PDB file of C-alpha atoms in Angstrom:
ATOM      1  CA  MET A   1       1.814  -6.617 -18.553  1.00  0.00           C
ATOM      2  CA  ASN A   2       0.076  -6.608 -15.013  1.00  0.00           C
ATOM      3  CA  LYS A   3      -2.878  -4.824 -14.380  1.00  0.00           C
ATOM      4  CA  ALA A   4      -3.472  -2.551 -11.343  1.00  0.00           C
ATOM      5  CA  VAL A   5      -6.324  -0.263 -10.377  1.00  0.00           C
ATOM      6  CA  PHE A   6      -5.866   2.062  -7.947  1.00  0.00           C
ATOM      7  CA  TYR A   7      -9.336   3.216  -5.876  1.00  0.00           C
ATOM      8  CA  HIS A   8      -9.898   6.539  -4.329  1.00  0.00           C
ATOM      9  CA  ALA A   9     -12.173   8.768  -3.678  1.00  0.00           C
ATOM     10  CA  GLY A  10     -10.498  12.242  -4.000  1.00  0.00           C
ATOM     11  CA  CYS A  11      -9.573  12.482   0.188  1.00  0.00           C
ATOM     12  CA  PRO A  12      -6.016  13.955   1.409  1.00  0.00           C
ATOM     13  CA  VAL A  13      -5.192  10.228   2.247  1.00  0.00           C
ATOM     14  CA  CYS A  14      -6.564   9.208  -1.331  1.00  0.00           C
ATOM     15  CA  VAL A  15      -4.282  12.044  -2.632  1.00  0.00           C
ATOM     16  CA  SER A  16      -1.222  11.448  -0.630  1.00  0.00           C
ATOM     17  CA  ALA A  17      -1.230   7.900  -1.564  1.00  0.00           C
ATOM     18  CA  GLU A  18      -1.741   7.936  -5.234  1.00  0.00           C
ATOM     19  CA  GLN A  19       1.141  10.570  -5.124  1.00  0.00           C
ATOM     20  CA  GLN A  20       4.051   8.443  -3.760  1.00  0.00           C
ATOM     21  CA  PHE A  21       2.641   5.274  -4.474  1.00  0.00           C
ATOM     22  CA  ALA A  22       0.492   4.838  -7.200  1.00  0.00           C
ATOM     23  CA  VAL A  23       3.167   6.133  -9.228  1.00  0.00           C
ATOM     24  CA  ALA A  24       5.665   4.395  -7.857  1.00  0.00           C
ATOM     25  CA  LEU A  25       5.130   1.077  -9.458  1.00  0.00           C
ATOM     26  CA  ASP A  26       7.024   0.057 -12.383  1.00  0.00           C
ATOM     27  CA  PRO A  27       5.718   1.045 -15.586  1.00  0.00           C
ATOM     28  CA  ALA A  28       7.332  -1.548 -17.312  1.00  0.00           C
ATOM     29  CA  ARG A  29       5.397  -4.303 -15.912  1.00  0.00           C
ATOM     30  CA  TYR A  30       2.197  -2.691 -14.175  1.00  0.00           C
ATOM     31  CA  GLN A  31      -0.419  -0.765 -16.197  1.00  0.00           C
ATOM     32  CA  VAL A  32      -2.540   1.602 -13.375  1.00  0.00           C
ATOM     33  CA  GLU A  33      -5.578   2.566 -13.508  1.00  0.00           C
ATOM     34  CA  VAL A  34      -6.876   5.397 -11.650  1.00  0.00           C
ATOM     35  CA  VAL A  35     -10.612   5.136 -10.100  1.00  0.00           C
ATOM     36  CA  HIS A  36     -12.164   7.577  -8.515  1.00  0.00           C
ATOM     37  CA  LEU A  37     -15.738   5.799  -6.905  1.00  0.00           C
ATOM     38  CA  GLY A  38     -16.780   9.379  -6.071  1.00  0.00           C
ATOM     39  CA  GLU A  39     -17.019  10.289  -9.216  1.00  0.00           C
ATOM     40  CA  GLN A  40     -17.664   6.744 -11.117  1.00  0.00           C
ATOM     41  CA  LYS A  41     -20.202   5.670  -8.157  1.00  0.00           C
ATOM     42  CA  ASN A  42     -21.064   2.718 -11.038  1.00  0.00           C
ATOM     43  CA  ARG A  43     -17.786   1.368 -10.041  1.00  0.00           C
ATOM     44  CA  VAL A  44     -18.237   0.634  -6.594  1.00  0.00           C
ATOM     45  CA  ALA A  45     -20.097  -2.623  -6.795  1.00  0.00           C
ATOM     46  CA  GLU A  46     -16.571  -3.832  -8.862  1.00  0.00           C
ATOM     47  CA  ALA A  47     -14.353  -2.963  -6.256  1.00  0.00           C
ATOM     48  CA  GLU A  48     -16.142  -4.267  -3.990  1.00  0.00           C
ATOM     49  CA  ALA A  49     -16.005  -7.857  -5.910  1.00  0.00           C
ATOM     50  CA  ALA A  50     -12.218  -7.460  -5.585  1.00  0.00           C
ATOM     51  CA  GLY A  51     -12.501  -7.537  -1.684  1.00  0.00           C
ATOM     52  CA  VAL A  52     -12.030  -3.113  -1.751  1.00  0.00           C
ATOM     53  CA  LYS A  53     -13.381  -2.207   2.195  1.00  0.00           C
ATOM     54  CA  SER A  54     -12.114   1.348   1.974  1.00  0.00           C
ATOM     55  CA  VAL A  55     -10.140   3.901   0.094  1.00  0.00           C
ATOM     56  CA  PRO A  56      -7.557   4.389  -0.793  1.00  0.00           C
ATOM     57  CA  ALA A  57      -7.114   0.384  -2.209  1.00  0.00           C
ATOM     58  CA  LEU A  58      -4.768  -0.721  -5.087  1.00  0.00           C
ATOM     59  CA  VAL A  59      -5.901  -4.227  -6.626  1.00  0.00           C
ATOM     60  CA  VAL A  60      -3.110  -6.093  -7.922  1.00  0.00           C
ATOM     61  CA  GLY A  61      -2.583  -9.449  -8.720  1.00  0.00           C
ATOM     62  CA  GLY A  62      -6.357  -9.925  -7.739  1.00  0.00           C
ATOM     63  CA  ALA A  63      -5.989  -9.082  -4.402  1.00  0.00           C
ATOM     64  CA  PRO A  64      -6.695  -5.667  -2.259  1.00  0.00           C
ATOM     65  CA  PHE A  65      -4.269  -3.862  -0.217  1.00  0.00           C
ATOM     66  CA  HIS A  66      -5.818  -1.174   1.409  1.00  0.00           C
ATOM     67  CA  ILE A  67      -3.704   1.760   1.643  1.00  0.00           C
ATOM     68  CA  ASN A  68      -3.927   3.582   5.296  1.00  0.00           C
ATOM     69  CA  PHE A  69      -7.529   4.522   5.138  1.00  0.00           C
ATOM     70  CA  GLY A  70      -9.322   7.317   4.000  1.00  0.00           C
ATOM     71  CA  ALA A  71     -13.047   6.424   3.750  1.00  0.00           C
ATOM     72  CA  ALA A  72     -15.030   3.310   3.866  1.00  0.00           C
ATOM     73  CA  LEU A  73     -16.116   2.072   0.489  1.00  0.00           C
ATOM     74  CA  ALA A  74     -20.079   1.878   1.791  1.00  0.00           C
ATOM     75  CA  ASP A  75     -19.774   5.378   2.587  1.00  0.00           C
ATOM     76  CA  LEU A  76     -19.363   6.166  -1.380  1.00  0.00           C
ATOM     77  CA  ARG A  77     -22.466   4.275  -2.103  1.00  0.00           C
TER      78      ARG A  77
ATOM     79  CA  MET B   1      17.470   6.972  -6.240  1.00  0.00           C
ATOM     80  CA  ASN B   2      14.801   7.093  -3.769  1.00  0.00           C
ATOM     81  CA  LYS B   3      14.698   4.639  -0.974  1.00  0.00           C
ATOM     82  CA  ALA B   4      11.831   2.926   0.376  1.00  0.00           C
ATOM     83  CA  VAL B   5      11.586   0.724   3.157  1.00  0.00           C
ATOM     84  CA  PHE B   6       9.019  -2.195   3.819  1.00  0.00           C
ATOM     85  CA  TYR B   7       8.484  -3.347   7.213  1.00  0.00           C
ATOM     86  CA  HIS B   8       6.713  -6.223   8.201  1.00  0.00           C
ATOM     87  CA  ALA B   9       7.360  -8.874  10.840  1.00  0.00           C
ATOM     88  CA  GLY B  10       6.539 -12.558   8.670  1.00  0.00           C
ATOM     89  CA  CYS B  11       2.833 -12.904   8.964  1.00  0.00           C
ATOM     90  CA  PRO B  12       0.863 -14.074   5.929  1.00  0.00           C
ATOM     91  CA  VAL B  13      -0.748 -10.640   5.327  1.00  0.00           C
ATOM     92  CA  CYS B  14       2.658  -9.198   5.457  1.00  0.00           C
ATOM     93  CA  VAL B  15       3.920 -12.064   2.984  1.00  0.00           C
ATOM     94  CA  SER B  16       1.156 -11.265   0.587  1.00  0.00           C
ATOM     95  CA  ALA B  17       2.257  -7.384   0.561  1.00  0.00           C
ATOM     96  CA  GLU B  18       5.871  -8.100  -0.145  1.00  0.00           C
ATOM     97  CA  GLN B  19       5.128 -10.176  -3.006  1.00  0.00           C
ATOM     98  CA  GLN B  20       2.263  -8.123  -4.534  1.00  0.00           C
ATOM     99  CA  PHE B  21       3.599  -5.333  -3.422  1.00  0.00           C
ATOM    100  CA  ALA B  22       7.147  -4.401  -2.895  1.00  0.00           C
ATOM    101  CA  VAL B  23       7.888  -6.058  -5.583  1.00  0.00           C
ATOM    102  CA  ALA B  24       5.951  -3.814  -7.717  1.00  0.00           C
ATOM    103  CA  LEU B  25       7.899  -0.869  -7.278  1.00  0.00           C
ATOM    104  CA  ASP B  26       9.859   0.517  -9.831  1.00  0.00           C
ATOM    105  CA  PRO B  27      13.265  -0.641  -9.123  1.00  0.00           C
ATOM    106  CA  ALA B  28      15.027   2.256 -11.675  1.00  0.00           C
ATOM    107  CA  ARG B  29      13.792   4.868  -9.432  1.00  0.00           C
ATOM    108  CA  TYR B  30      12.986   2.861  -5.881  1.00  0.00           C
ATOM    109  CA  GLN B  31      15.579   0.792  -3.177  1.00  0.00           C
ATOM    110  CA  VAL B  32      13.396  -1.287  -1.323  1.00  0.00           C
ATOM    111  CA  GLU B  33      14.651  -2.568   2.194  1.00  0.00           C
ATOM    112  CA  VAL B  34      12.492  -4.945   3.065  1.00  0.00           C
ATOM    113  CA  VAL B  35      12.903  -5.249   7.272  1.00  0.00           C
ATOM    114  CA  HIS B  36      11.813  -7.814   9.488  1.00  0.00           C
ATOM    115  CA  LEU B  37      10.795  -6.009  13.161  1.00  0.00           C
ATOM    116  CA  GLY B  38      10.323  -9.594  14.699  1.00  0.00           C
ATOM    117  CA  GLU B  39      14.192 -10.536  13.480  1.00  0.00           C
ATOM    118  CA  GLN B  40      15.264  -7.128  13.971  1.00  0.00           C
ATOM    119  CA  LYS B  41      13.577  -5.442  16.769  1.00  0.00           C
ATOM    120  CA  ASN B  42      16.237  -2.673  17.426  1.00  0.00           C
ATOM    121  CA  ARG B  43      14.729  -1.045  14.326  1.00  0.00           C
ATOM    122  CA  VAL B  44      11.081  -0.856  15.789  1.00  0.00           C
ATOM    123  CA  ALA B  45      12.036   2.368  17.372  1.00  0.00           C
ATOM    124  CA  GLU B  46      12.937   3.791  13.757  1.00  0.00           C
ATOM    125  CA  ALA B  47       9.920   2.530  12.487  1.00  0.00           C
ATOM    126  CA  GLU B  48       7.679   4.199  14.795  1.00  0.00           C
ATOM    127  CA  ALA B  49       9.594   7.364  14.266  1.00  0.00           C
ATOM    128  CA  ALA B  50       8.592   7.074  10.502  1.00  0.00           C
ATOM    129  CA  GLY B  51       4.880   6.783  11.552  1.00  0.00           C
ATOM    130  CA  VAL B  52       4.251   3.625  11.366  1.00  0.00           C
ATOM    131  CA  LYS B  53       1.515   2.209  13.278  1.00  0.00           C
ATOM    132  CA  SER B  54       1.317  -1.702  11.938  1.00  0.00           C
ATOM    133  CA  VAL B  55       2.207  -3.768   9.429  1.00  0.00           C
ATOM    134  CA  PRO B  56       3.328  -4.525   7.070  1.00  0.00           C
ATOM    135  CA  ALA B  57       3.836  -0.950   6.271  1.00  0.00           C
ATOM    136  CA  LEU B  58       5.820   0.870   3.492  1.00  0.00           C
ATOM    137  CA  VAL B  59       7.907   3.808   4.213  1.00  0.00           C
ATOM    138  CA  VAL B  60       8.444   5.727   1.175  1.00  0.00           C
ATOM    139  CA  GLY B  61       8.851   9.673   0.404  1.00  0.00           C
ATOM    140  CA  GLY B  62       9.159  10.078   4.172  1.00  0.00           C
ATOM    141  CA  ALA B  63       5.031   9.090   4.952  1.00  0.00           C
ATOM    142  CA  PRO B  64       4.529   5.362   6.216  1.00  0.00           C
ATOM    143  CA  PHE B  65       1.754   3.624   4.807  1.00  0.00           C
ATOM    144  CA  HIS B  66      -0.269   0.950   6.034  1.00  0.00           C
ATOM    145  CA  ILE B  67      -0.879  -1.982   3.746  1.00  0.00           C
ATOM    146  CA  ASN B  68      -3.778  -4.283   4.841  1.00  0.00           C
ATOM    147  CA  PHE B  69      -3.366  -5.247   8.596  1.00  0.00           C
ATOM    148  CA  GLY B  70      -1.429  -7.826   9.746  1.00  0.00           C
ATOM    149  CA  ALA B  71       0.427  -7.019  13.548  1.00  0.00           C
ATOM    150  CA  ALA B  72       0.294  -3.558  15.538  1.00  0.00           C
ATOM    151  CA  LEU B  73       3.604  -2.449  15.864  1.00  0.00           C
ATOM    152  CA  ALA B  74       3.088  -2.137  19.893  1.00  0.00           C
ATOM    153  CA  ASP B  75       3.142  -6.098  19.746  1.00  0.00           C
ATOM    154  CA  LEU B  76       6.575  -6.065  17.942  1.00  0.00           C
ATOM    155  CA  ARG B  77       8.156  -5.111  20.912  1.00  0.00           C
TER     156      ARG B  77
END
């Protein structure tokens, strides 16, 4: 099972991406963890280390994929 | 079955997104069409009408999701 992490901040762009996108991944192959960085600020550093620059973003296979633009990571510290 | 269209232009960012992302969608729910806009310029207008501003992008549920940034749509005309 591959692990994917969807980072967001509760913004409208984030919610849209989560509803259309994060839920579209194949549940047989991907376990998706949803992390609200506004509520879990202790995980901002982890997102940054994975290469995340803005949210919403999905980290899958170790690579960050920024999906549209909701907020910069720097604004969530 | 939902239809999703992955628009790209063969760029490295596009290929990465396709390999990690477009293939990760649940095949039981999504039929993914891959469109190379550099080779199918007649479909640029369709992508634009769906709200695509840059590639790679995935249009799902009628909404455009830009995944990282490879090239502007305007440069593919």
